[in-house]
Short mmCIF file of C-alpha atoms in Angstrom, two decimals:
data_model
loop_
_atom_site.label_atom_id
_atom_site.label_comp_id
_atom_site.label_asym_id
_atom_site.label_seq_id
_atom_site.Cartn_x
_atom_site.Cartn_y
_atom_site.Cartn_z
CA MET A 1192 16.58 -9.89 51.72
CA SER A 1193 16.22 -6.17 51.15
CA ASP A 1194 16.49 -3.45 48.28
CA SER A 1195 16.68 -0.67 50.86
CA SER A 1196 19.83 1.03 51.54
CA ALA A 1197 22.10 0.18 54.36
CA GLY A 1198 20.96 0.43 57.76
CA GLU A 1199 17.09 0.98 56.58
CA LYS A 1200 14.55 -1.60 57.26
CA ALA A 1201 13.29 -3.29 54.25
CA VAL A 1202 9.65 -1.74 53.59
CA VAL A 1203 6.74 -4.67 53.33
CA VAL A 1204 3.37 -2.93 51.98
CA ILE A 1205 0.30 -4.99 53.00
CA ALA A 1206 -2.94 -4.51 51.22
CA GLY A 1207 -5.92 -5.04 53.53
CA ALA A 1208 -6.07 -5.37 57.69
CA GLY A 1209 -8.17 -8.41 57.87
CA PRO A 1210 -6.79 -11.64 59.52
CA ALA A 1211 -4.27 -12.36 56.60
CA GLY A 1212 -3.04 -8.82 56.56
CA LEU A 1213 -2.78 -8.19 60.30
CA THR A 1214 -1.24 -11.57 61.13
CA ALA A 1215 1.40 -10.86 58.26
CA ALA A 1216 2.13 -7.63 60.16
CA TYR A 1217 2.51 -8.95 63.48
CA GLU A 1218 4.74 -11.89 62.37
CA LEU A 1219 6.76 -9.46 60.23
CA LEU A 1220 7.94 -7.76 63.52
CA GLN A 1221 8.23 -10.77 65.47
CA GLU A 1222 10.56 -12.86 62.81
CA THR A 1223 12.07 -10.35 60.72
CA ASP A 1224 13.60 -6.58 60.75
CA CYS A 1225 11.04 -5.47 58.46
CA HIS A 1226 8.97 -2.49 58.79
CA PRO A 1227 5.27 -3.55 57.87
CA LEU A 1228 2.60 -0.91 56.35
CA VAL A 1229 -0.87 -2.21 56.45
CA LEU A 1230 -3.31 -0.27 53.83
CA GLU A 1231 -6.82 -0.63 54.52
CA LYS A 1232 -9.60 0.77 52.72
CA ASP A 1233 -12.31 0.64 55.33
CA ALA A 1234 -12.48 2.92 58.40
CA GLN A 1235 -11.85 -0.06 60.57
CA VAL A 1236 -9.87 -3.36 60.89
CA GLY A 1237 -10.93 -6.73 60.51
CA GLY A 1238 -12.22 -7.10 57.03
CA ILE A 1239 -15.01 -9.27 57.20
CA CYS A 1240 -14.22 -10.49 60.63
CA LYS A 1241 -15.03 -6.88 62.08
CA THR A 1242 -17.52 -6.11 64.74
CA VAL A 1243 -20.24 -3.47 63.78
CA GLN A 1244 -21.39 -1.52 66.63
CA HIS A 1245 -25.15 -0.08 66.74
CA ASN A 1246 -26.65 1.85 69.76
CA GLY A 1247 -24.82 -0.60 72.09
CA ASN A 1248 -25.30 -3.93 70.19
CA ARG A 1249 -22.55 -5.55 68.16
CA MET A 1250 -22.81 -7.57 64.76
CA ASP A 1251 -20.58 -10.24 63.77
CA ILE A 1252 -20.75 -10.11 60.06
CA GLY A 1253 -21.16 -13.67 58.81
CA GLY A 1254 -20.65 -15.19 61.92
CA HIS A 1255 -17.06 -16.28 63.06
CA ARG A 1256 -16.39 -19.60 65.05
CA PHE A 1257 -12.83 -19.36 66.42
CA PHE A 1258 -11.85 -23.24 66.09
CA SER A 1259 -8.92 -24.51 63.93
CA LYS A 1260 -6.91 -27.89 63.64
CA SER A 1261 -3.69 -25.98 63.64
CA ASP A 1262 -1.98 -25.48 67.17
CA TRP A 1263 -0.13 -22.42 66.10
CA VAL A 1264 -3.43 -20.75 65.18
CA MET A 1265 -4.91 -21.82 68.52
CA ASP A 1266 -1.96 -20.60 70.25
CA TRP A 1267 -1.79 -17.24 68.29
CA TRP A 1268 -5.04 -16.52 69.22
CA SER A 1269 -4.48 -16.88 72.81
CA GLN A 1270 -1.28 -14.62 72.88
CA HIS A 1271 -3.83 -11.68 72.05
CA LEU A 1272 -6.91 -12.66 73.87
CA ALA A 1273 -6.73 -15.18 77.01
CA TYR A 1274 -9.16 -17.99 76.86
CA ARG A 1275 -11.49 -18.87 79.71
CA PHE A 1276 -12.32 -22.05 80.90
CA ASN A 1277 -14.55 -22.96 83.99
CA GLY A 1278 -14.23 -19.48 85.30
CA GLU A 1279 -10.22 -19.22 84.97
CA ALA A 1280 -8.64 -17.21 81.94
CA ARG A 1281 -5.91 -18.76 80.23
CA VAL A 1282 -3.16 -17.42 78.16
CA SER A 1283 -1.67 -20.16 76.27
CA TYR A 1284 -3.75 -23.11 74.47
CA GLN A 1285 -1.23 -25.51 74.61
CA ASN A 1286 0.07 -24.62 78.16
CA LYS A 1287 -3.04 -24.67 79.91
CA SER A 1288 -1.44 -24.26 83.54
CA ARG A 1289 -0.68 -20.51 82.88
CA LEU A 1290 -3.38 -18.17 84.10
CA VAL A 1291 -3.67 -14.26 83.49
CA SER A 1292 -4.87 -12.07 86.42
CA ALA A 1293 -8.28 -11.14 86.84
CA GLY A 1294 -7.24 -7.40 86.31
CA ALA A 1295 -5.97 -8.18 82.93
CA GLU A 1296 -9.06 -10.11 81.97
CA GLN A 1297 -11.38 -7.12 82.87
CA ALA A 1298 -9.15 -4.90 80.81
CA GLU A 1299 -9.23 -6.77 77.59
CA GLY A 1300 -12.10 -9.44 77.66
CA HIS A 1301 -11.28 -12.99 77.15
CA MET A 1302 -12.44 -16.03 74.71
CA LEU A 1303 -15.55 -17.75 75.87
CA LEU A 1304 -16.12 -21.39 75.27
CA ARG A 1305 -19.36 -21.35 73.45
CA PRO A 1306 -21.69 -24.29 72.60
CA ARG A 1307 -22.42 -24.82 68.91
CA LEU A 1308 -25.87 -25.16 67.34
CA SER A 1309 -26.82 -24.44 63.66
CA ARG A 1310 -30.17 -25.80 62.69
CA ILE A 1311 -31.84 -25.71 59.40
CA TYR A 1312 -35.47 -24.16 59.14
CA PHE A 1313 -37.38 -25.96 56.25
CA LEU A 1314 -41.32 -26.69 56.25
CA ARG A 1315 -41.63 -24.18 59.01
CA LYS A 1316 -39.80 -26.81 61.05
CA PHE A 1317 -36.24 -27.04 62.44
CA PHE A 1318 -33.82 -29.74 61.55
CA ASP A 1319 -30.43 -30.49 62.67
CA TYR A 1320 -27.27 -29.37 60.76
CA PRO A 1321 -25.49 -31.45 59.81
CA VAL A 1322 -28.80 -33.52 59.09
CA LYS A 1323 -28.85 -36.43 61.44
CA LEU A 1324 -30.94 -39.70 60.92
CA ASN A 1325 -32.68 -39.35 64.07
CA LEU A 1326 -36.58 -39.37 65.20
CA ASN A 1327 -36.75 -35.41 65.08
CA THR A 1328 -35.70 -35.91 61.20
CA VAL A 1329 -38.07 -38.75 60.72
CA ARG A 1330 -40.71 -36.82 62.30
CA ASN A 1331 -40.41 -33.42 60.10
CA LEU A 1332 -39.73 -35.41 56.94
CA GLY A 1333 -42.24 -38.19 57.34
CA PRO A 1334 -41.57 -42.10 56.69
CA LEU A 1335 -42.26 -41.78 52.98
CA ARG A 1336 -39.54 -39.38 52.28
CA MET A 1337 -36.96 -41.06 54.50
CA ILE A 1338 -37.23 -44.21 52.61
CA ARG A 1339 -36.66 -42.35 49.55
CA ILE A 1340 -33.74 -40.82 50.95
CA GLY A 1341 -32.13 -44.07 52.20
CA PHE A 1342 -32.57 -45.93 48.85
CA SER A 1343 -31.26 -42.73 46.92
CA TYR A 1344 -28.02 -43.00 49.21
CA LEU A 1345 -27.86 -46.60 48.70
CA ARG A 1346 -28.03 -46.26 45.03
CA ILE A 1347 -25.32 -43.67 44.48
CA LYS A 1348 -22.83 -45.82 46.84
CA LEU A 1349 -23.46 -48.34 44.28
CA PHE A 1350 -23.29 -46.34 41.21
CA PRO A 1351 -21.29 -42.91 41.93
CA ILE A 1352 -21.08 -39.96 39.43
CA ARG A 1353 -17.68 -40.04 37.56
CA PRO A 1354 -15.89 -37.61 37.13
CA GLU A 1355 -17.30 -35.10 39.59
CA ARG A 1356 -17.75 -32.31 37.05
CA ASN A 1357 -19.77 -29.65 39.29
CA LEU A 1358 -21.12 -28.96 43.08
CA GLN A 1359 -24.01 -31.14 42.10
CA ASP A 1360 -22.15 -34.08 41.41
CA PHE A 1361 -20.29 -33.50 44.73
CA PHE A 1362 -23.35 -33.24 47.00
CA VAL A 1363 -25.08 -36.11 45.33
CA ASN A 1364 -22.11 -38.73 45.51
CA ARG A 1365 -22.00 -38.00 49.13
CA PHE A 1366 -25.63 -37.82 50.40
CA GLY A 1367 -27.70 -39.12 47.30
CA TRP A 1368 -30.26 -37.52 44.94
CA GLN A 1369 -33.06 -37.13 47.54
CA LEU A 1370 -31.40 -35.70 50.19
CA TYR A 1371 -29.52 -33.14 47.77
CA ARG A 1372 -32.82 -32.04 46.51
CA THR A 1373 -34.22 -31.68 49.80
CA PHE A 1374 -31.54 -30.02 52.10
CA PHE A 1375 -28.65 -29.06 49.76
CA LYS A 1376 -29.85 -27.68 46.26
CA ASP A 1377 -32.21 -24.77 47.09
CA TYR A 1378 -29.89 -23.35 49.67
CA THR A 1379 -26.79 -23.43 47.85
CA GLU A 1380 -28.25 -21.87 44.70
CA LYS A 1381 -29.97 -19.06 47.22
CA VAL A 1382 -26.48 -18.42 48.42
CA TRP A 1383 -24.35 -18.03 45.14
CA GLY A 1384 -27.38 -16.84 42.90
CA VAL A 1385 -26.50 -19.82 40.19
CA SER A 1386 -27.03 -23.55 39.61
CA CYS A 1387 -24.93 -25.80 41.64
CA THR A 1388 -24.10 -27.49 38.00
CA GLU A 1389 -22.45 -23.98 37.14
CA ILE A 1390 -20.34 -24.37 40.46
CA SER A 1391 -16.96 -25.97 40.62
CA ALA A 1392 -16.95 -29.32 42.57
CA GLU A 1393 -13.72 -27.60 44.21
CA TRP A 1394 -15.95 -25.39 46.35
CA GLY A 1395 -17.32 -28.69 47.92
CA ALA A 1396 -13.58 -29.61 48.85
CA GLN A 1397 -13.14 -26.39 50.06
CA ARG A 1398 -16.30 -26.19 52.34
CA ILE A 1399 -17.19 -29.79 53.17
CA LYS A 1400 -14.36 -31.52 52.65
CA ALA A 1401 -14.96 -35.39 53.40
CA LEU A 1402 -18.14 -35.08 55.45
CA SER A 1403 -20.72 -37.54 54.19
CA ILE A 1404 -23.39 -39.53 55.72
CA THR A 1405 -20.76 -42.16 56.94
CA ARG A 1406 -19.10 -39.59 58.96
CA VAL A 1407 -21.84 -38.14 60.55
CA LEU A 1408 -22.87 -41.47 61.56
CA LYS A 1409 -19.28 -42.26 63.21
CA HIS A 1410 -19.32 -38.86 64.85
CA ALA A 1411 -22.84 -39.65 66.27
CA LEU A 1412 -21.41 -42.67 67.64
CA ARG A 1413 -18.49 -41.10 69.13
CA SER A 1414 -20.63 -38.29 70.80
CA TRP A 1415 -23.03 -40.79 72.32
CA LEU A 1416 -19.92 -42.94 73.55
CA GLY A 1417 -17.83 -40.43 74.76
CA GLY A 1418 -19.32 -37.08 74.90
CA ARG A 1419 -17.42 -33.93 73.38
CA GLY A 1420 -13.91 -34.88 74.61
CA ASP A 1421 -11.40 -32.08 74.25
CA TYR A 1422 -12.59 -28.89 73.17
CA HIS A 1423 -10.20 -28.49 70.54
CA GLN A 1424 -11.62 -31.30 68.62
CA ARG A 1425 -8.63 -31.77 66.24
CA ASN A 1426 -10.21 -35.02 64.86
CA THR A 1427 -13.38 -33.23 63.93
CA GLU A 1428 -14.69 -32.32 60.95
CA THR A 1429 -15.32 -28.58 60.88
CA SER A 1430 -18.79 -28.97 60.07
CA LEU A 1431 -19.30 -31.33 62.95
CA ILE A 1432 -17.72 -29.31 66.12
CA GLU A 1433 -19.91 -29.06 69.31
CA GLN A 1434 -18.19 -26.05 70.64
CA PHE A 1435 -15.85 -23.11 69.70
CA LEU A 1436 -13.84 -20.31 71.15
CA TYR A 1437 -15.40 -16.78 70.42
CA PRO A 1438 -14.20 -13.35 71.62
CA GLU A 1439 -16.42 -11.63 74.30
CA PHE A 1440 -16.93 -8.70 72.29
CA GLY A 1441 -17.11 -10.39 68.75
CA PRO A 1442 -14.14 -11.23 66.27
CA GLY A 1443 -13.50 -7.33 65.80
CA GLN A 1444 -11.96 -7.32 69.50
CA LEU A 1445 -9.21 -9.43 68.60
CA TRP A 1446 -8.26 -7.95 65.25
CA GLU A 1447 -8.27 -4.64 66.93
CA ILE A 1448 -5.97 -5.92 70.11
CA VAL A 1449 -3.44 -7.13 67.10
CA ALA A 1450 -3.53 -3.91 65.02
CA ASP A 1451 -2.77 -2.06 68.08
CA LYS A 1452 0.04 -4.29 68.82
CA VAL A 1453 1.26 -3.98 65.34
CA ARG A 1454 1.46 -0.07 65.91
CA SER A 1455 2.94 -0.03 69.15
CA SER A 1456 5.80 -2.21 68.09
CA GLY A 1457 6.69 0.02 65.12
CA GLY A 1458 4.78 -1.20 62.43
CA GLU A 1459 1.89 1.15 60.69
CA VAL A 1460 -1.97 0.56 60.06
CA ALA A 1461 -3.34 3.16 57.97
CA LEU A 1462 -7.44 2.89 57.84
CA SER A 1463 -9.31 4.82 54.95
CA SER A 1464 -6.68 4.06 52.57
CA THR A 1465 -6.98 2.53 49.16
CA VAL A 1466 -4.48 1.03 46.99
CA VAL A 1467 -5.12 2.94 43.51
CA ALA A 1468 -1.85 1.86 41.29
CA LEU A 1469 1.45 -0.06 41.45
CA ASP A 1470 4.56 0.61 39.95
CA VAL A 1471 5.83 -2.56 38.41
CA ASP A 1472 9.35 -3.55 37.25
CA TYR A 1473 8.23 -6.05 34.38
CA ARG A 1474 11.55 -7.05 33.27
CA GLN A 1475 13.14 -7.81 36.54
CA ARG A 1476 9.50 -9.12 38.17
CA ARG A 1477 9.00 -6.83 40.99
CA VAL A 1478 6.77 -4.46 42.60
CA ARG A 1479 8.72 -1.01 43.17
CA ALA A 1480 6.05 1.19 44.96
CA VAL A 1481 2.55 1.09 46.00
CA SER A 1482 0.26 4.22 45.44
CA VAL A 1483 -2.32 4.55 47.95
CA ARG A 1484 -5.22 7.39 48.04
CA GLY A 1485 -6.14 8.48 51.80
CA GLY A 1486 -9.45 9.47 53.38
CA SER A 1487 -8.66 13.14 52.53
CA GLY A 1488 -8.34 12.26 48.55
CA GLN A 1489 -4.59 12.73 48.38
CA THR A 1490 -2.63 10.20 46.60
CA ARG A 1491 0.94 9.29 47.75
CA SER A 1492 3.52 6.40 46.41
CA ILE A 1493 5.16 4.30 48.78
CA PRO A 1494 8.44 2.48 47.67
CA CYS A 1495 8.38 -1.02 49.25
CA ASP A 1496 10.69 -4.08 49.19
CA TYR A 1497 7.77 -6.61 48.99
CA PHE A 1498 4.28 -6.33 48.75
CA ILE A 1499 1.67 -8.96 50.18
CA SER A 1500 -1.69 -8.54 48.68
CA SER A 1501 -4.99 -9.85 50.49
CA MET A 1502 -7.23 -7.29 47.97
CA PRO A 1503 -9.47 -9.06 45.36
CA VAL A 1504 -7.29 -10.65 43.02
CA ARG A 1505 -9.46 -9.22 40.15
CA GLU A 1506 -8.79 -5.75 41.31
CA LEU A 1507 -5.25 -6.73 41.95
CA VAL A 1508 -4.61 -7.79 38.04
CA GLY A 1509 -6.02 -4.32 37.09
CA LEU A 1510 -3.28 -2.63 38.39
CA PHE A 1511 -0.99 -4.42 36.29
CA SER A 1512 -0.62 -2.40 33.10
CA GLU A 1513 1.10 -4.83 31.31
CA ALA A 1514 -0.08 -8.30 32.12
CA PRO A 1515 -0.80 -10.64 29.25
CA ALA A 1516 -4.25 -10.32 27.69
CA ALA A 1517 -5.23 -14.02 28.83
CA VAL A 1518 -4.24 -13.16 32.63
CA LYS A 1519 -6.60 -10.13 32.36
CA ALA A 1520 -9.63 -12.03 30.87
CA VAL A 1521 -9.45 -14.64 33.66
CA ALA A 1522 -9.11 -11.87 36.12
CA ASN A 1523 -12.23 -9.95 34.59
CA GLY A 1524 -14.23 -12.95 34.63
CA LEU A 1525 -13.79 -13.89 38.13
CA MET A 1526 -16.68 -13.42 40.18
CA TYR A 1527 -18.14 -12.74 43.65
CA ARG A 1528 -20.79 -12.75 46.09
CA ASP A 1529 -21.81 -9.84 47.84
CA PHE A 1530 -23.63 -9.82 51.11
CA ILE A 1531 -26.27 -7.88 53.24
CA THR A 1532 -26.78 -8.45 57.08
CA VAL A 1533 -29.76 -6.40 58.56
CA GLY A 1534 -29.62 -6.53 62.26
CA VAL A 1535 -33.01 -6.79 63.82
CA LEU A 1536 -33.70 -6.00 67.56
CA VAL A 1537 -36.75 -7.65 68.92
CA ARG A 1538 -38.49 -7.82 72.36
CA LYS A 1539 -39.08 -11.62 71.88
CA LEU A 1540 -39.51 -14.24 69.12
CA LYS A 1541 -42.43 -16.57 68.74
CA LYS A 1542 -42.97 -19.05 71.44
CA ARG A 1543 -42.00 -22.99 70.30
CA GLU A 1544 -42.27 -25.92 72.72
CA PHE A 1545 -38.52 -25.90 73.21
CA ASN A 1546 -38.08 -22.37 74.22
CA ALA A 1547 -41.32 -21.62 76.33
CA ASP A 1548 -39.34 -21.10 79.46
CA SER A 1549 -37.39 -18.12 78.37
CA PRO A 1550 -39.04 -14.74 78.64
CA THR A 1551 -37.53 -13.73 75.18
CA ASN A 1552 -38.43 -17.31 73.70
CA LEU A 1553 -34.80 -17.33 72.66
CA LEU A 1554 -33.98 -19.82 70.27
CA PRO A 1555 -30.68 -21.73 70.99
CA ASP A 1556 -29.18 -21.73 67.72
CA ASN A 1557 -25.96 -19.62 66.95
CA TRP A 1558 -27.36 -19.35 63.65
CA VAL A 1559 -30.47 -21.12 61.43
CA TYR A 1560 -29.91 -21.76 57.92
CA ILE A 1561 -33.12 -20.91 56.15
CA GLN A 1562 -33.99 -23.31 53.65
CA GLU A 1563 -37.63 -21.93 52.79
CA PRO A 1564 -38.20 -21.09 49.07
CA ASP A 1565 -40.65 -18.23 49.58
CA VAL A 1566 -38.17 -15.97 51.24
CA LYS A 1567 -34.90 -14.20 50.50
CA LEU A 1568 -33.29 -14.78 53.65
CA GLY A 1569 -30.33 -17.08 53.59
CA ARG A 1570 -29.08 -17.31 57.39
CA LEU A 1571 -30.30 -15.99 60.65
CA GLN A 1572 -27.80 -15.24 63.42
CA ILE A 1573 -28.71 -14.89 67.00
CA PHE A 1574 -26.14 -12.81 68.56
CA ASN A 1575 -27.14 -13.69 72.02
CA ASN A 1576 -25.87 -17.32 71.55
CA TRP A 1577 -22.45 -16.12 70.26
CA SER A 1578 -21.92 -13.79 73.17
CA PRO A 1579 -24.00 -12.39 75.73
CA SER A 1580 -21.92 -9.39 75.31
CA LEU A 1581 -22.94 -8.68 71.77
CA VAL A 1582 -26.46 -7.48 73.17
CA SER A 1583 -26.86 -4.27 75.15
CA ASP A 1584 -29.93 -5.62 77.04
CA SER A 1585 -30.23 -9.34 78.02
CA ASP A 1586 -34.09 -8.71 77.92
CA THR A 1587 -33.89 -8.51 74.02
CA VAL A 1588 -32.95 -10.84 70.94
CA TRP A 1589 -30.67 -9.42 68.62
CA LEU A 1590 -30.58 -10.75 65.17
CA GLY A 1591 -28.80 -10.71 62.14
CA LEU A 1592 -30.73 -11.53 58.82
CA GLU A 1593 -28.09 -12.35 56.09
CA TYR A 1594 -28.86 -12.22 52.47
CA PHE A 1595 -26.75 -13.19 49.55
CA CYS A 1596 -26.60 -11.09 46.39
CA ASN A 1597 -24.56 -9.40 43.76
CA GLU A 1598 -23.47 -5.86 43.94
CA GLY A 1599 -25.74 -3.68 41.94
CA ASP A 1600 -28.71 -6.22 41.69
CA GLU A 1601 -32.30 -5.44 42.89
CA LEU A 1602 -31.48 -6.18 46.51
CA TRP A 1603 -28.35 -4.57 46.78
CA GLN A 1604 -29.82 -1.58 45.33
CA LEU A 1605 -32.77 -1.44 48.10
CA SER A 1606 -32.27 1.48 50.40
CA ASP A 1607 -31.54 0.90 53.86
CA ALA A 1608 -35.06 1.43 55.02
CA GLU A 1609 -36.44 -0.64 52.31
CA MET A 1610 -34.19 -3.67 52.95
CA ALA A 1611 -34.85 -3.45 56.64
CA GLU A 1612 -38.58 -3.37 55.84
CA LEU A 1613 -37.99 -6.46 53.70
CA ALA A 1614 -36.02 -8.31 56.72
CA ILE A 1615 -38.88 -7.49 59.13
CA ALA A 1616 -41.26 -8.64 56.75
CA GLU A 1617 -39.56 -12.02 56.15
CA LEU A 1618 -39.09 -12.65 59.53
CA VAL A 1619 -42.90 -12.49 60.30
CA LYS A 1620 -43.55 -14.35 57.28
CA LEU A 1621 -41.47 -17.23 58.55
CA ASP A 1622 -43.36 -17.20 61.77
CA LEU A 1623 -40.16 -16.43 63.75
CA ALA A 1624 -41.21 -12.92 65.40
CA GLU A 1625 -43.74 -10.38 65.36
CA ALA A 1626 -43.51 -7.02 63.74
CA ALA A 1627 -44.95 -5.04 66.85
CA ASP A 1628 -41.94 -6.52 68.96
CA VAL A 1629 -39.17 -4.85 66.49
CA LEU A 1630 -37.15 -2.46 68.19
CA ASP A 1631 -34.40 -1.16 66.20
CA HIS A 1632 -32.48 -2.45 63.13
CA LYS A 1633 -29.27 -1.92 61.49
CA VAL A 1634 -28.37 -2.79 57.61
CA VAL A 1635 -24.57 -3.72 56.76
CA ARG A 1636 -23.48 -4.20 53.25
CA VAL A 1637 -20.35 -6.42 52.50
CA GLU A 1638 -18.77 -6.33 48.99
CA LYS A 1639 -17.14 -9.39 47.61
CA ALA A 1640 -17.61 -11.26 50.88
CA TYR A 1641 -17.37 -14.69 48.98
CA PRO A 1642 -15.17 -15.50 46.02
CA ALA A 1643 -17.03 -17.50 43.62
CA TYR A 1644 -16.09 -21.28 42.05
CA PHE A 1645 -17.70 -20.35 38.70
CA GLY A 1646 -17.29 -17.37 36.04
CA SER A 1647 -13.58 -18.21 34.99
CA TYR A 1648 -12.44 -19.71 38.29
CA ASP A 1649 -11.57 -22.77 36.09
CA GLN A 1650 -8.64 -20.99 34.44
CA PHE A 1651 -7.55 -19.63 37.87
CA ASP A 1652 -4.06 -20.66 37.42
CA THR A 1653 -3.29 -18.57 34.48
CA ILE A 1654 -3.44 -15.85 37.12
CA ARG A 1655 -1.47 -17.67 39.82
CA ASP A 1656 1.38 -18.52 37.61
CA TYR A 1657 1.74 -15.29 36.20
CA LEU A 1658 1.53 -13.36 39.69
CA ASP A 1659 3.68 -16.15 41.60
CA GLY A 1660 6.41 -15.03 38.79
CA PHE A 1661 6.71 -11.70 40.81
CA GLU A 1662 9.25 -12.43 43.40
CA ASN A 1663 8.55 -9.82 45.88
CA LEU A 1664 4.49 -10.21 45.55
CA TYR A 1665 2.74 -12.45 47.91
CA LEU A 1666 -1.07 -13.36 47.47
CA VAL A 1667 -2.97 -14.23 50.92
CA GLY A 1668 -6.42 -14.49 52.73
CA ARG A 1669 -9.47 -15.18 51.02
CA ASN A 1670 -9.93 -12.55 48.32
CA GLY A 1671 -6.36 -12.29 47.92
CA MET A 1672 -6.26 -16.02 46.82
CA HIS A 1673 -9.85 -16.01 45.52
CA ARG A 1674 -10.05 -19.05 47.84
CA TYR A 1675 -13.19 -19.71 50.45
CA ASN A 1676 -10.76 -19.90 53.51
CA ASN A 1677 -11.89 -19.25 56.99
CA GLN A 1678 -9.97 -17.00 58.99
CA ASP A 1679 -7.53 -19.62 60.47
CA HIS A 1680 -6.32 -20.40 56.82
CA SER A 1681 -5.95 -16.97 55.80
CA MET A 1682 -3.75 -16.70 58.87
CA LEU A 1683 -1.70 -19.54 57.67
CA THR A 1684 -1.13 -18.24 54.20
CA ALA A 1685 0.10 -14.79 55.75
CA ARG A 1686 2.56 -16.71 58.31
CA LEU A 1687 3.90 -18.69 55.47
CA ALA A 1688 4.47 -15.52 53.30
CA VAL A 1689 6.28 -14.11 56.43
CA GLU A 1690 8.54 -17.05 56.67
CA SER A 1691 9.31 -16.89 52.70
CA ILE A 1692 10.55 -13.20 53.15
CA ARG A 1693 12.14 -14.34 56.37
CA ASP A 1694 13.89 -16.95 54.72
CA GLY A 1695 14.54 -15.56 51.38
CA GLY A 1696 12.59 -18.29 49.34
CA CYS A 1697 10.55 -17.87 46.27
CA ASP A 1698 8.44 -21.06 46.34
CA ARG A 1699 4.57 -20.21 46.65
CA SER A 1700 3.49 -23.89 46.95
CA ALA A 1701 2.96 -24.15 50.36
CA MET A 1702 0.78 -21.14 50.67
CA TRP A 1703 -1.47 -22.74 47.87
CA SER A 1704 -1.69 -25.92 49.75
CA VAL A 1705 -3.34 -24.45 52.82
CA ASN A 1706 -7.19 -25.35 53.01
CA VAL A 1707 -6.62 -28.08 50.07
CA ASP A 1708 -6.75 -31.28 52.29
CA ASP A 1709 -8.11 -32.10 55.72
CA ASP A 1710 -4.84 -31.52 57.33
CA TYR A 1711 -3.24 -28.26 57.44
CA HIS A 1712 0.27 -27.72 55.90
CA GLU A 1713 2.24 -27.13 58.89
CA GLU A 1714 0.50 -30.50 60.48
CA LYS A 1715 1.55 -32.41 57.47
CA THR A 1716 5.27 -31.22 57.41
CA ALA A 1717 5.76 -31.42 61.28
#
């Protein structure tokens, strides 16, 4: 398993301290004799699952529901942060009888069981998400538009688009032209900055999977007949889940705990450390060493037996000086969508008929999808509803206004003050709050938050085939695989990489199969 000298542990260098990188490090310490060294260019762990603190308030960058169809992932989370149900903190998802003491709970916090509500804001009205064929939708859209939606859906069921060439075809085949134009087209193009006809249909397969009007109706019927059922909701589409687990102090709380455990178990987690070069044996197809630049600006070379990368694929390929021209061309053509969150603290929101009993007029949503075309705002998070502990003063409302952009474009180049001014102005324009009620704000920028399914993505197999040929290199996680994974998918790819190192395997197909089908890899093979 190792190229190290006798008696020495195999060194595994891991690029990135997000969910994939930290899962890999922890599992290596549990399953192997390897020494993991995690290199993170940021000043804190968690990747896009980090929690940003500002004046006593906490921001979840992008919103992270802790929900998975994988029992292994659910139990893994519980090993590090106890779940709490009906006032009791539990240390195991599968063995619900094991309780943790109150003292331990107070020391580390716990997972909360949170109700999930996401809605669409369109025509200055709130619609259910996913869209439901109920009285609220009919009232908001009007009977004429609803009739058009119904006939459009029936027509596409009779005459579907074949083959599905792009994301537009994917949406239309599942919802019909009218519903697609009403709720999917404008928002999706706001998120990605390109037409739906330029985005691969695979994006829909990754994020929406088998969701359709038929699935929505079946889910609604089950809910009416039997309630929510078991909290893990294994048989529920991800887009339809009604409750989820959430760390009391945000997702970064969990990953900071894991990082501390990696360090205390003998591993290393180096922050403000950027991978800048690789020493590669192209004949033997191995990575021999990784060069890293620390916060002081000094660079050192770290010999390694294995290299696990969750860094962006475009950057990784750029470190392979002898990569074929075709591989470099595809890598250079990979595209990303960047992300800005503006935290805005307000005394109260505008009063509406469903929040009149709250002194802050708090909306019940976790986040709201902003469908309105006259603003740049894409989503609105309400941090109070993720966890009350994210907000220092319960008499205020802590919002996260999310903007999708490209690094270097007009929106990205705005100063923090200009970005906050734009966000507050749009909050007022949408009739959600008054400028006079704004108390504080914080701007957070995230590069390469979303790997894009356009550009040269349709040729990605060229990169995959080349990099998978290096026997001690493993690609894991969202950016590491250029795949729109959730954190549980990223964790599963890391687990499979560790199992391959432990068992001396070289087949990467199981890792690439994660998040391709509705069932996860280990569930299908169990």
